[in-house]
Structure formats: structure tokens, C-alpha cells
XYZ file of C-alpha atoms in Angstrom:
675
model
C -30.064 -29.652 -6.420
C -33.783 -30.008 -5.499
C -35.014 -33.202 -4.002
C -36.928 -35.504 -6.182
C -40.468 -35.028 -5.477
C -42.087 -37.915 -3.450
C -39.906 -40.599 -4.882
C -40.691 -44.370 -4.256
C -37.261 -44.870 -2.668
C -37.539 -48.694 -2.625
C -38.522 -48.621 -6.259
C -35.518 -46.502 -7.054
C -33.021 -48.754 -4.928
C -34.465 -52.003 -6.348
C -33.952 -50.747 -9.819
C -30.314 -50.528 -9.125
C -30.222 -53.800 -7.592
C -31.981 -55.562 -10.348
C -29.712 -54.026 -13.167
C -26.640 -54.854 -11.096
C -27.559 -58.585 -10.512
C -28.742 -58.939 -14.120
C -25.685 -57.329 -15.854
C -23.269 -59.507 -13.635
C -25.181 -62.744 -14.237
C -25.383 -62.116 -18.054
C -21.568 -61.385 -18.101
C -21.048 -64.366 -15.675
C -18.264 -62.030 -14.192
C -18.431 -59.162 -11.703
C -19.363 -57.837 -8.319
C -23.080 -57.645 -7.505
C -22.947 -57.333 -3.696
C -21.439 -53.895 -3.424
C -24.099 -52.103 -5.686
C -26.954 -54.200 -4.110
C -25.709 -52.941 -0.637
C -25.207 -49.309 -1.495
C -28.157 -48.864 -3.564
C -30.175 -46.898 -0.784
C -26.826 -44.835 -0.206
C -27.043 -44.096 -4.008
C -30.774 -42.942 -3.987
C -29.777 -40.428 -1.160
C -26.925 -38.906 -2.919
C -27.844 -39.126 -6.631
C -31.523 -38.522 -5.993
C -31.170 -35.663 -3.620
C -27.979 -33.955 -3.555
C -25.815 -34.496 -6.433
C -25.457 -31.562 -8.740
C -24.920 -33.029 -12.258
C -26.443 -32.718 -15.881
C -26.801 -35.916 -17.852
C -26.904 -33.993 -21.174
C -23.483 -32.523 -20.240
C -21.258 -34.957 -18.324
C -18.291 -32.314 -18.861
C -20.099 -29.454 -17.239
C -17.450 -27.627 -15.305
C -19.454 -26.771 -12.325
C -21.037 -30.365 -11.730
C -20.306 -32.123 -8.497
C -17.794 -34.850 -8.924
C -18.759 -38.557 -7.919
C -16.188 -41.011 -7.445
C -16.532 -44.812 -7.038
C -13.591 -45.601 -5.052
C -14.625 -49.318 -4.596
C -14.664 -49.522 -8.426
C -15.228 -53.309 -8.474
C -18.795 -52.297 -7.704
C -18.939 -50.559 -11.269
C -22.454 -51.693 -11.874
C -23.505 -49.317 -9.350
C -22.468 -46.321 -11.194
C -23.463 -47.745 -14.478
C -26.850 -48.268 -13.320
C -27.074 -44.782 -11.979
C -25.846 -43.202 -14.987
C -28.409 -45.281 -17.174
C -31.292 -44.529 -14.794
C -30.594 -40.741 -14.522
C -30.352 -40.189 -18.303
C -26.891 -40.194 -19.335
C -26.051 -41.610 -22.929
C -25.670 -45.199 -21.521
C -28.470 -46.954 -23.005
C -29.483 -50.458 -21.555
C -27.718 -52.195 -24.254
C -24.498 -51.133 -22.828
C -25.587 -52.703 -19.471
C -26.325 -55.896 -21.220
C -22.755 -55.701 -22.475
C -21.272 -55.492 -19.124
C -17.571 -56.399 -19.245
C -17.635 -57.259 -22.985
C -15.254 -56.050 -25.754
C -15.637 -52.498 -26.647
C -18.571 -51.744 -24.308
C -19.038 -48.684 -22.420
C -19.406 -50.683 -19.247
C -15.766 -52.286 -18.668
C -15.233 -54.252 -15.573
C -13.999 -51.259 -13.635
C -15.213 -47.899 -14.338
C -12.912 -45.989 -16.830
C -12.879 -42.259 -17.488
C -13.492 -41.112 -21.176
C -14.960 -44.731 -21.736
C -18.399 -44.147 -19.954
C -20.108 -40.759 -20.136
C -20.257 -39.596 -16.418
C -17.336 -41.473 -14.906
C -14.885 -39.099 -13.437
C -11.880 -41.308 -12.905
C -10.712 -44.742 -13.469
C -10.973 -46.847 -10.269
C -10.199 -50.356 -9.378
C -6.748 -50.196 -7.655
C -8.270 -49.729 -4.138
C -7.549 -46.620 -2.285
C -6.811 -44.587 -5.367
C -10.208 -43.348 -5.933
C -10.470 -41.672 -2.672
C -7.152 -40.187 -3.209
C -8.248 -38.864 -6.720
C -11.149 -37.369 -5.022
C -9.016 -35.435 -2.603
C -7.158 -34.017 -5.657
C -10.352 -32.942 -7.206
C -11.502 -31.527 -4.118
C -8.302 -29.501 -3.678
C -8.546 -28.139 -7.276
C -12.022 -26.962 -6.724
C -10.985 -25.201 -3.468
C -7.954 -23.446 -5.295
C -9.923 -22.563 -8.397
C -12.661 -20.928 -6.013
C -10.035 -18.994 -4.229
C -8.446 -17.723 -7.595
C -11.604 -16.998 -9.742
C -14.726 -16.234 -7.358
C -15.362 -12.697 -6.605
C -18.004 -11.351 -4.305
C -21.507 -12.065 -5.628
C -20.042 -14.174 -8.196
C -19.152 -17.724 -7.003
C -18.620 -19.602 -10.362
C -16.607 -22.292 -8.855
C -18.704 -23.870 -6.000
C -19.182 -27.686 -6.260
C -18.509 -30.780 -4.149
C -16.823 -33.996 -4.546
C -18.516 -37.059 -3.224
C -17.012 -40.640 -2.933
C -18.172 -44.067 -2.078
C -15.604 -46.386 -0.637
C -15.310 -49.611 1.143
C -13.158 -51.588 3.683
C -10.721 -52.426 0.848
C -9.992 -48.423 0.281
C -9.446 -47.840 3.908
C -7.030 -50.890 4.417
C -4.888 -49.656 1.495
C -2.150 -47.334 3.017
C -2.700 -44.748 0.452
C -6.097 -43.932 1.894
C -4.202 -42.760 5.132
C -1.907 -40.507 3.054
C -4.620 -38.885 1.140
C -7.183 -38.498 3.997
C -4.745 -36.989 6.356
C -3.940 -34.430 3.640
C -7.611 -33.765 3.116
C -7.917 -32.872 6.705
C -4.755 -30.820 6.793
C -6.189 -28.988 3.549
C -9.487 -28.409 5.291
C -11.421 -29.740 2.087
C -14.820 -29.040 3.504
C -16.569 -29.822 -0.009
C -15.225 -33.331 0.163
C -17.875 -36.082 1.495
C -16.910 -39.739 1.481
C -19.675 -42.248 2.168
C -18.311 -45.373 3.598
C -19.915 -48.585 2.884
C -19.287 -50.200 6.075
C -20.347 -53.882 5.322
C -17.648 -55.780 7.167
C -17.113 -58.255 4.258
C -14.119 -58.581 1.755
C -13.186 -61.454 -0.582
C -11.768 -63.497 2.308
C -14.714 -63.146 4.279
C -15.672 -61.312 7.586
C -12.865 -58.582 7.916
C -12.918 -58.470 11.701
C -10.039 -60.947 12.056
C -7.544 -58.614 10.118
C -9.323 -55.201 10.016
C -9.867 -53.842 13.610
C -9.455 -50.046 12.905
C -11.719 -47.636 14.673
C -12.538 -45.779 11.486
C -14.427 -43.021 13.343
C -11.588 -42.234 15.577
C -9.307 -42.502 12.706
C -10.904 -39.904 10.632
C -11.537 -37.660 13.896
C -7.725 -37.680 14.168
C -7.276 -36.614 10.568
C -9.437 -33.452 11.194
C -12.521 -34.835 9.401
C -16.154 -34.587 10.554
C -17.451 -38.039 11.235
C -21.287 -38.627 10.995
C -22.789 -42.001 12.007
C -22.818 -44.826 11.919
C -26.146 -44.488 10.063
C -28.251 -47.121 8.610
C -27.000 -47.240 4.840
C -30.466 -48.866 3.853
C -32.395 -45.678 5.351
C -32.711 -43.234 2.346
C -33.729 -40.445 4.968
C -30.760 -41.263 7.620
C -28.220 -41.106 4.662
C -30.077 -37.923 3.534
C -29.903 -36.310 6.737
C -26.272 -37.070 7.149
C -25.483 -35.797 3.763
C -27.197 -32.371 4.681
C -25.103 -32.301 7.775
C -21.824 -32.829 5.738
C -22.622 -29.940 3.348
C -22.824 -27.575 6.288
C -19.247 -28.235 7.257
C -17.321 -24.961 6.846
C -13.678 -26.345 7.435
C -13.767 -30.018 7.458
C -14.030 -32.895 5.113
C -16.717 -35.406 6.207
C -16.910 -39.078 6.406
C -20.417 -40.547 6.581
C -20.247 -44.217 8.029
C -23.121 -46.240 6.464
C -23.791 -49.624 7.941
C -24.929 -51.863 5.181
C -25.515 -55.486 4.093
C -23.539 -56.568 1.207
C -25.936 -58.307 -1.506
C -28.840 -56.635 0.160
C -31.903 -58.593 -1.073
C -30.258 -61.930 -1.655
C -31.775 -64.429 0.725
C -28.862 -66.727 0.800
C -25.787 -64.519 -0.160
C -26.473 -61.246 1.588
C -24.033 -60.400 4.257
C -21.390 -63.116 2.778
C -18.371 -63.180 0.683
C -20.214 -64.992 -1.755
C -22.079 -61.757 -2.681
C -18.897 -60.092 -3.224
C -17.169 -61.288 -6.565
C -19.328 -63.762 -8.342
C -22.758 -63.847 -10.007
C -25.643 -64.651 -7.733
C -26.933 -67.511 -10.000
C -30.145 -67.724 -11.870
C -31.976 -69.485 -8.886
C -30.844 -66.876 -6.367
C -31.748 -64.089 -8.806
C -35.240 -65.401 -8.763
C -35.479 -65.538 -5.096
C -34.294 -61.999 -4.837
C -36.819 -60.897 -7.453
C -39.322 -62.683 -5.468
C -38.482 -60.989 -2.003
C -38.125 -57.575 -3.683
C -41.548 -58.055 -5.333
C -39.652 -56.999 -8.623
C -41.696 -58.662 -11.404
C -39.895 -57.603 -14.362
C -37.704 -59.464 -16.794
C -33.812 -58.848 -16.759
C -33.009 -55.572 -17.654
C -36.419 -54.187 -17.724
C -37.122 -51.262 -15.440
C -40.602 -49.790 -14.983
C -41.346 -46.331 -16.446
C -42.166 -45.200 -12.710
C -38.639 -45.928 -11.663
C -37.079 -44.116 -14.802
C -39.284 -41.286 -13.869
C -38.059 -41.207 -10.252
C -34.477 -41.241 -11.142
C -34.599 -38.972 -14.213
C -32.142 -36.123 -13.691
C -32.278 -34.353 -16.981
C -34.844 -31.682 -16.362
C -33.121 -30.594 -12.939
C -29.708 -30.996 -14.231
C -30.229 -28.870 -17.348
C -31.959 -26.253 -15.062
C -29.025 -26.287 -12.625
C -26.585 -25.829 -15.607
C -28.727 -23.048 -17.074
C -28.669 -21.306 -13.855
C -24.912 -21.510 -13.868
C -24.595 -20.287 -17.341
C -26.496 -17.137 -16.376
C -24.494 -16.553 -13.484
C -21.239 -17.080 -15.518
C -22.530 -14.742 -18.131
C -22.931 -12.143 -15.437
C -19.411 -12.934 -14.253
C -17.992 -12.515 -17.715
C -19.550 -9.085 -18.025
C -18.077 -8.024 -14.709
C -14.597 -9.715 -15.098
C -14.143 -10.407 -18.740
C -10.349 -11.418 -18.367
C -11.048 -13.644 -15.319
C -13.723 -15.365 -17.236
C -11.572 -16.005 -20.205
C -8.630 -17.489 -18.215
C -11.044 -19.666 -16.265
C -12.465 -20.990 -19.623
C -8.828 -21.356 -21.024
C -7.754 -23.306 -17.900
C -10.715 -25.772 -17.731
C -10.216 -26.420 -21.326
C -6.489 -27.395 -20.766
C -5.307 -24.957 -23.499
C -1.803 -23.158 -22.967
C -1.903 -19.455 -23.257
C -1.109 -17.675 -26.442
C 2.464 -16.942 -26.530
C 3.719 -20.056 -24.369
C 5.524 -21.545 -27.465
C 7.672 -18.458 -27.615
C 8.282 -18.168 -23.974
C 9.508 -22.018 -24.047
C 11.560 -21.405 -27.098
C 13.116 -18.368 -25.289
C 14.056 -20.392 -22.241
C 15.590 -23.064 -24.242
C 17.528 -20.564 -26.052
C 18.671 -18.780 -22.939
C 19.763 -22.157 -21.395
C 21.725 -22.798 -24.457
C 23.402 -19.429 -24.572
C 24.186 -19.633 -20.858
C 25.753 -23.042 -21.069
C 25.864 -23.487 -17.562
C 27.262 -26.317 -15.547
C 24.655 -27.369 -13.108
C 22.672 -30.529 -11.921
C 19.850 -31.085 -14.099
C 17.512 -30.732 -10.933
C 18.694 -27.414 -10.863
C 18.180 -26.970 -14.590
C 14.541 -28.013 -14.001
C 14.067 -25.359 -11.367
C 15.641 -22.844 -13.807
C 13.063 -23.922 -16.422
C 10.315 -23.987 -13.909
C 11.040 -20.167 -12.936
C 10.083 -19.027 -16.490
C 7.162 -21.501 -16.776
C 5.425 -21.118 -13.367
C 5.612 -17.417 -14.018
C 3.885 -17.493 -17.480
C 1.298 -20.535 -16.352
C -0.623 -19.867 -13.197
C -2.112 -23.427 -13.624
C 1.128 -25.114 -12.738
C 0.694 -26.587 -9.245
C 3.700 -27.843 -7.858
C 4.729 -29.802 -4.914
C 7.189 -32.503 -3.205
C 7.208 -35.337 -0.954
C 9.187 -33.706 1.729
C 12.095 -33.228 -0.564
C 11.647 -29.705 -1.853
C 15.280 -28.779 -1.067
C 16.402 -31.647 -3.148
C 13.998 -31.753 -5.843
C 13.931 -28.117 -6.402
C 10.186 -27.947 -7.487
C 9.562 -24.758 -5.814
C 9.948 -21.203 -7.523
C 9.748 -17.588 -6.794
C 6.061 -17.885 -8.324
C 5.130 -20.731 -6.265
C 5.122 -20.074 -2.605
C 4.253 -22.743 -0.102
C 0.554 -23.559 0.026
C -1.000 -23.104 3.480
C -4.583 -23.072 5.019
C -5.877 -20.955 7.649
C -8.047 -21.664 10.643
C -10.934 -20.607 8.561
C -10.087 -23.041 5.780
C -8.984 -20.437 3.397
C -5.764 -20.873 1.099
C -2.965 -18.425 1.065
C -2.630 -18.345 -2.751
C 0.316 -20.668 -2.688
C 1.172 -22.947 -5.574
C 3.626 -25.320 -3.904
C 2.355 -28.275 -1.903
C 4.284 -29.973 0.879
C 2.855 -33.362 0.600
C 4.894 -34.875 3.375
C 6.517 -38.309 3.056
C 3.718 -39.531 0.871
C 4.703 -40.515 -2.705
C 1.843 -42.730 -3.571
C -0.464 -40.292 -2.165
C 1.101 -37.193 -4.084
C 0.946 -39.104 -7.319
C -2.743 -40.084 -7.009
C -3.641 -36.559 -5.651
C -1.961 -35.018 -8.780
C -4.145 -37.362 -10.936
C -7.216 -36.135 -9.257
C -6.178 -32.475 -9.839
C -5.589 -33.141 -13.417
C -8.959 -35.126 -13.801
C -10.801 -31.983 -12.377
C -9.150 -29.528 -14.574
C -7.757 -26.066 -14.300
C -4.362 -27.058 -13.290
C -1.305 -29.044 -14.518
C 0.091 -30.672 -11.428
C 3.816 -31.667 -10.901
C 5.416 -33.163 -7.851
C 8.866 -34.311 -6.887
C 10.729 -37.117 -5.167
C 13.769 -39.316 -5.506
C 13.792 -41.541 -8.493
C 14.118 -44.568 -6.314
C 10.771 -43.728 -4.828
C 8.900 -43.868 -8.001
C 8.529 -47.614 -6.727
C 6.163 -46.151 -4.220
C 4.066 -44.304 -6.604
C 4.276 -46.535 -9.550
C 0.626 -47.691 -9.686
C -0.746 -44.049 -9.771
C 1.898 -43.196 -12.343
C 0.263 -46.023 -14.359
C -3.231 -44.933 -13.668
C -2.104 -41.382 -15.070
C -0.975 -43.196 -18.207
C -4.063 -45.187 -18.579
C -6.254 -42.368 -18.025
C -4.120 -40.096 -20.436
C -3.684 -37.300 -17.611
C -1.225 -34.436 -17.922
C 0.816 -35.020 -14.786
C 4.619 -34.280 -14.576
C 6.757 -36.244 -12.077
C 9.882 -34.762 -11.175
C 12.414 -37.589 -10.196
C 15.609 -36.434 -9.019
C 18.832 -38.444 -7.822
C 18.597 -40.429 -10.848
C 21.548 -42.821 -10.557
C 24.594 -43.952 -8.819
C 25.729 -40.535 -9.229
C 23.998 -39.477 -5.917
C 26.930 -41.212 -4.386
C 27.221 -42.053 -0.703
C 23.639 -42.622 0.192
C 24.118 -46.150 -1.415
C 22.274 -48.592 -3.181
C 18.901 -48.154 -1.449
C 18.751 -44.690 -3.168
C 20.683 -45.419 -6.246
C 18.348 -45.816 -9.107
C 19.434 -48.742 -11.483
C 16.403 -50.283 -12.829
C 13.844 -47.346 -12.406
C 14.550 -45.515 -15.742
C 13.866 -48.955 -17.720
C 10.808 -49.945 -15.596
C 9.294 -46.448 -16.183
C 10.016 -46.641 -19.842
C 7.891 -49.907 -19.874
C 4.618 -48.063 -18.757
C 2.739 -47.465 -21.968
C 1.823 -43.816 -22.693
C 4.338 -42.405 -20.125
C 6.986 -40.145 -21.496
C 10.227 -40.469 -19.732
C 12.951 -38.019 -20.135
C 16.362 -38.266 -18.735
C 18.162 -35.010 -20.001
C 21.848 -34.151 -20.184
C 22.025 -30.506 -19.667
C 19.857 -27.379 -19.165
C 18.723 -26.929 -22.765
C 17.423 -30.545 -22.799
C 15.973 -30.217 -19.479
C 13.909 -26.870 -20.687
C 12.870 -28.785 -23.815
C 11.760 -31.859 -21.814
C 9.518 -29.511 -19.509
C 8.109 -27.752 -22.659
C 6.950 -31.182 -24.070
C 5.902 -32.367 -20.718
C 3.483 -29.213 -20.371
C 2.237 -29.698 -23.929
C 1.559 -33.369 -23.514
C -2.366 -33.077 -23.132
C -2.814 -36.945 -23.173
C 0.019 -38.382 -21.463
C 1.956 -37.944 -18.119
C 5.750 -37.334 -18.026
C 8.450 -38.695 -15.758
C 11.666 -36.388 -15.589
C 14.627 -38.120 -14.267
C 17.036 -35.527 -13.192
C 20.755 -35.728 -11.687
C 21.881 -34.709 -8.359
C 25.492 -33.914 -9.591
C 26.481 -31.020 -11.802
C 26.617 -31.768 -15.457
C 28.569 -29.593 -18.060
C 26.711 -28.238 -20.905
C 26.885 -30.384 -24.064
C 27.603 -27.887 -26.995
C 25.142 -28.402 -29.874
C 24.595 -26.666 -33.084
C 20.692 -26.730 -32.931
C 17.851 -27.065 -30.443
C 15.407 -28.049 -33.157
C 15.400 -31.853 -32.711
C 15.734 -32.371 -28.967
C 11.906 -32.363 -28.654
C 12.014 -35.510 -30.762
C 13.570 -37.511 -28.023
C 16.826 -38.086 -29.646
C 19.311 -36.226 -31.942
C 22.637 -36.184 -33.334
C 24.809 -34.163 -30.711
C 28.119 -34.515 -32.115
C 29.617 -35.717 -35.608
C 33.268 -36.976 -35.913
C 34.026 -33.354 -37.861
C 33.329 -31.713 -34.457
C 36.247 -33.382 -32.885
C 38.486 -32.521 -35.734
C 38.068 -35.951 -37.715
C 36.990 -35.582 -41.158
C 35.605 -39.031 -41.837
C 32.271 -40.543 -42.038
C 31.125 -42.137 -38.634
C 31.893 -45.696 -38.227
C 29.762 -46.181 -35.187
C 26.985 -44.454 -32.850
C 27.282 -43.997 -29.205
C 24.011 -43.497 -27.886
C 23.743 -41.771 -24.280
C 21.465 -40.209 -21.854
C 21.811 -37.927 -18.994
C 24.830 -37.695 -17.115
C 26.491 -40.324 -19.550
C 26.380 -38.059 -22.550
C 29.704 -36.396 -21.339
C 31.170 -39.757 -21.170
C 30.286 -40.241 -24.685
C 31.677 -36.936 -25.856
C 34.904 -37.755 -24.252
C 35.138 -41.077 -25.553
C 34.342 -39.781 -29.009
C 37.422 -37.210 -28.670
C 39.802 -40.073 -27.611
C 38.603 -42.269 -30.467
C 39.128 -39.379 -32.697
C 42.697 -39.092 -31.679
C 43.222 -42.830 -32.718
C 41.507 -42.155 -36.048
C 38.227 -43.811 -35.204
C 35.079 -41.810 -36.240
C 31.981 -42.046 -34.165
C 28.777 -40.175 -33.990
C 27.359 -39.313 -30.534
C 23.504 -39.324 -30.089
C 21.996 -37.814 -27.127
C 18.481 -39.777 -26.462
C 16.940 -37.915 -23.510
C 13.652 -39.774 -24.153
C 13.411 -43.068 -25.801
C 9.608 -42.963 -25.340
C 9.441 -39.932 -27.409
C 11.930 -40.918 -30.055
C 10.033 -44.193 -30.469
C 7.157 -42.211 -31.806
C 9.009 -40.640 -34.637
C 8.970 -41.466 -38.167
C 11.014 -44.306 -39.488
C 12.889 -41.768 -41.846
C 13.875 -39.465 -38.649
C 14.907 -42.649 -36.686
C 17.338 -43.887 -39.319
C 18.637 -40.352 -39.918
C 19.738 -40.403 -36.188
C 20.741 -44.083 -36.107
C 21.834 -45.231 -39.587
C 21.035 -48.706 -40.348
C 24.538 -50.011 -41.213
C 26.320 -48.342 -38.326
C 27.008 -50.351 -35.107
C 25.277 -48.889 -32.125
C 26.755 -48.759 -28.471
C 24.444 -47.444 -25.886
C 25.776 -45.822 -22.394
C 23.462 -45.287 -19.400
C 24.015 -45.927 -15.696
C 21.211 -48.443 -15.367
C 20.006 -51.799 -16.460
C 20.871 -52.769 -19.913
C 17.887 -54.617 -21.009
C 15.999 -51.746 -22.662
C 18.650 -50.660 -25.040
C 18.960 -53.889 -27.099
C 15.705 -53.083 -28.829
C 17.809 -50.360 -30.834
C 19.844 -53.101 -32.289
C 22.961 -52.084 -30.183
C 25.983 -54.276 -30.396
C 27.071 -53.353 -26.858
C 25.605 -51.722 -23.901
C 27.782 -49.880 -21.172
C 25.126 -50.338 -18.181
C 24.755 -51.606 -14.816
C 23.138 -54.759 -14.012
C 23.635 -54.962 -10.468
C 23.000 -52.530 -7.543
C 25.506 -49.704 -6.580
C 27.616 -49.152 -3.476
C 28.109 -46.506 -0.969
C 30.785 -44.225 -2.045
C 31.454 -40.829 -3.822
C 29.944 -40.582 -7.177
C 33.382 -40.323 -8.973
C 34.496 -43.614 -7.282
C 31.454 -45.125 -8.379
C 31.538 -44.187 -12.080
C 34.930 -45.421 -12.166
C 34.317 -48.671 -10.509
C 31.477 -49.684 -12.786
C 33.234 -48.792 -15.935
C 31.495 -45.325 -16.799
C 34.579 -43.496 -17.951
C 35.565 -42.310 -21.412
C 38.390 -44.865 -21.490
C 35.975 -47.649 -20.926
C 33.361 -46.480 -23.303
C 36.111 -45.926 -25.996
C 37.440 -49.578 -25.250
C 33.975 -51.042 -25.783
C 33.641 -49.218 -29.198
C 36.960 -50.535 -30.373
C 35.910 -54.056 -29.457
C 32.619 -53.755 -31.462
C 34.555 -52.552 -34.433
C 37.105 -55.111 -34.014
C 34.524 -57.840 -34.391
């Protein structure tokens, strides 16, 4: 984007400072220091390099900007307001207030122009790595000689806190390995965090650290010198094979006579008296929230943004003329739409699984489903945290992703993330936010603890991300309690807007994948077994997608009586329920077996459907090899579960030890009916 002509850089920077301190003061809450310290960095990037169009915040070919140190949210709010986005000054006055477009930390789809929800430090830079990866892979897939329709950059502001969080190591190491040359991070090196000067506890040589990752390192430069930051950004844009870190030395709270350079500027309002001194020192003679027309004119990006988008539209029209099928495919994928005919492909895959009735682990059932889906959906981008052979997330359509010395990708669609569960989860969030791909990645279920906050962020941001969690219970056996998931299914079900599936066989697994791929506004966790599970015969596949369904009535085991109780089971325990049903039938006791692969999906069904599956007057007994707490909400009279950690022993021994046998399930049902 062309440079702003002869801008008054001091005026532009001070407009950001004034809006930041005024909004924090009015809210009596927030972080004024970071925006005040990064104001000149923002002038250099947003005024001279960033390709964006305030009139169309979702323009596909825009540069992405991520404020990883999201506590400094008033920086991005000020920039969006000043450059011409639909963010009027009234919203800045309502900073951190109920239902405003300026929440305490930036939130995607709340504020126009915000690319990702940031606040948990380290995740913003990691999202940005995912965005830059998505851009690179889309460019490789869709660009043709003379038609580079995908050619944008990802810029990040980040601070000490982001670099202290371990996830930044995971993500930035990957960015170097992937040669993401269009990723540029600007490090606000102010040396201050909430507890004060960081030097007693943060002694990293950041430049050497990033050099070791395979990044370009530029600086340190004076972060308050717009020309110096501008030159550094120009240097970064010239990189052919490496991401770039620009180290910007700044003073937190720049402009505040008594708070600048101290932790006092970090997370509290400056106060009326100090703000008056800032205004005097900056020569800012305007009332709170008043910005002079000259500053608005210097910042206004609407004309240049519209021109940039118009030029791209013209280029894309030429691309569409030359490559109509590619153009249509690009537009479909960027809209997040599934191709015509996918519903039929998914239905056929489920029917095939039903007809074959194979006895396999559900992790293998997942791979079988993925074989069909990755072939049909080029947007599926898989991976695993160093457990590919265990998670089975690779398919014949998804060779391993690799990058040559020139930075070019080899066309692979399966990512070896290494032992980086948290980084993988947050990178997938960035890929989903960018658009063009549906990311999925695998690890053991017990390691969902490592990635939990990124899973939560995906749910908060309503992103279509699929987590493949295998080795879902004590059924993994000899590895012992460190790897045996007990509380994980229950804890994941507590995350709002996260779908959790624990399927029992190949058909349920295929349907779970179908629902996950179709979930455009929520992530999904698939909890899959290591051990083989026999196919559970079923009359129909119709209701599996509702999260729970009647799997077997008493008549199906030879008992012509109305059910006296309902056994609810998930995953590997469905077979226990079916065997217990047969034992009880032999004693004349009629029970219904309900398979509930997804409690979260079932909970969204109508009351009528729920009652058709779980009749109000029938006692309910749940069976799952995990903690019992989550099952009582279904009005269960008893739960066969596991409220302790496991042991190291073969799976069969453990299931018997902890009462996961048909005999024990049948005995529990009898006790309930005897009450």
C-alpha cells in the first residue's frame, strides 16, 4: 500500500495516545501503557505498510494484523476508528462496557477489523503463525503465473508476556521451520510487566532465540522513531524464506511524565491529573475523545484501501476468466462452504461403515472416514503432535507437508507439529480464522490438558476446528494413569460451544466427523479408542447425528416387554451395555440401550426428541469409563463410572478391576429396579 503523503507522524501517534488514555480513564479500567508506547510502531505499520480496506473488513486479500498483547486493546480500537472502520467514537467512549464493540480484549466478530480474539498471552502470535501458514498454502494451491491472487502478509504486535509464555516457543519454532516469510512480528520491547522490571525473571536473549528458530531479526530499533520502524518493515518485506522479528525498543506509557517506563502505566488508568500533564507535554489541546480533522485525514485509509481492493478485484476477474474452476473453488473455500454433493459422500461413508460392520478401534474408524473426506475436501488440513501413527490422522490424500530450501511447500496436507499440543491447537485456530481450510489435529486425550486454553478460544471464537483425541480411557492399558483419561471427557464437555463426541463404532465415528465438518460455528473434539471395538448393530443411522439415539430395545434381545429402565453408554462402554441388556433379558428384565456419543449435541435437541430417547418415567443408568459427575444432569439413578485414577495393566484387567463388565452393569440395573 502506498505511503501516506507527508503525514504528521507526531500528530498521528498522539491521537492514538490520547484516545487510549481517555478511554481507559472513562472506563476506570484497562491498560493505557502499551498503546501509548506502541503508537509510533502503529503509525509505521498502519500508515505505511498495512494492506486493508476499512469499508470491507473481510476482504480476502487483506493483510492480517494481530495484537497478540491484547491487553493493549485500545491501540487497535483507536487504529480502527482513526483509519475509517465502522467503529465510531461513541464505541471508544463505551470501552469495556456492556454490549459495546470495544470489549476489554479484542474479540473477533465483535469489532470490525479484529482478526482474532487475544488476551491469553502467546496465543495471538500463534494464531498469526496459522494465518501465515494458510496464506502460504493457499498461494501455492491457487496462484498461477501472472495471476497471484493470494499475496498478503500477517503482522503481529507482541510483548514480553507473549514471549515468556511457552506457546510462543512452540509457534515461533514452527514458523521458522515452515519458512513463513510473509509473517512479520514487531516486539514491543519495553522491559515492563505487571510486577515491574522484567530483568530479574526474564533474561532471554530474544534476538539469538529467534535467530535460532530460523527467523530474520531486525534491530533493536527505536520504536518511537517512525522512520526507523518503517525501514525495518521494508527490510522484513524483502525476506524470501524467513519470518521476521523486528525488535522495537519502547517506553511503556510514553508521554506520561510520572508513569512512563513503570508498571504503573501497565494496567490502570493514569488518573485525571496525570492525563492533564500528558496533554500538556504532548501539546494536545483537545477535549477527551476529540481528534482534530488533520489527524483523521492523516490516518484515513478508506481511499487507499478501496483502491487496493478494486485493483485486486480486477486481477481476480482476470484470474476467473483464465481459470474459472480454480476461481470458483477459491471463493467456495474462502466462504467456508462445503462442495455440492458432500452430504451424499458423507451419507455413503456412513452406510459403508454400517454395511461392513468392522471391528476396529475408533481411531482407525476415524482414519477410514478421513480417507473419504480428505479425498472429497481439499480444504481439510490435518496434523498430529508427533503421534501420527497412533492418532491415525494421515490419509492417502494427505501426504506430509514439507518445505524446500526456497521456502516452497510440497503440496502436502498433513502437518508434523512435533511435541507441541498447545501450539498445534492455537495454530489451527489461526488457520481457521484465516479461511480456506478446515484444520484438524491429533494427540492423546490426556494431553488435551496442554491445549485446553486454545480449545476454549476456538469455542469462544466459534471456529471450525477438529481435535482428534485418541487413547480415550483406561482402555489404553499398560501406559498407566499418566496417560489414561479419566476426567477429560467430562471437562471438555464443560466448555461452552465445544462439541464432544465419543463414538462407539465405525458408523458413529463417520457421523461424528460429518457433523464436525458441518459445524461452521463451533469446534469439535473427537474422543477415540485405542482398543478395537465391535460394531454395534443398529436399525438406522438417522438419529446418530442428534447426539444420542435408541440403539437397542428389549425386543432386539428376544424380550417382548416394554423397557423398565434405560442404560445410557458412550464409546467402548456401549458394548458393555448391550451385553448387560442381554443378561438382564435372560432374567426377564427389559431395558433399553441408548448410545449417547455426544452429550453436547444431544443437549441441543428438542424436548420432544430427548423424551423419546429418555422417557421421563424410566430410571436411567449411565455407563462411561470416566468421572461420574456429568451424568447426574440426565436424572440418572446410578452411574457406572470411575472417580479415581487408573492403573498400569492390560486393558481387560483394568475394565474388570473397575467394574466395567456386563455383569456389574446388570447388577447395578437390578439394584436400581429393586429400590
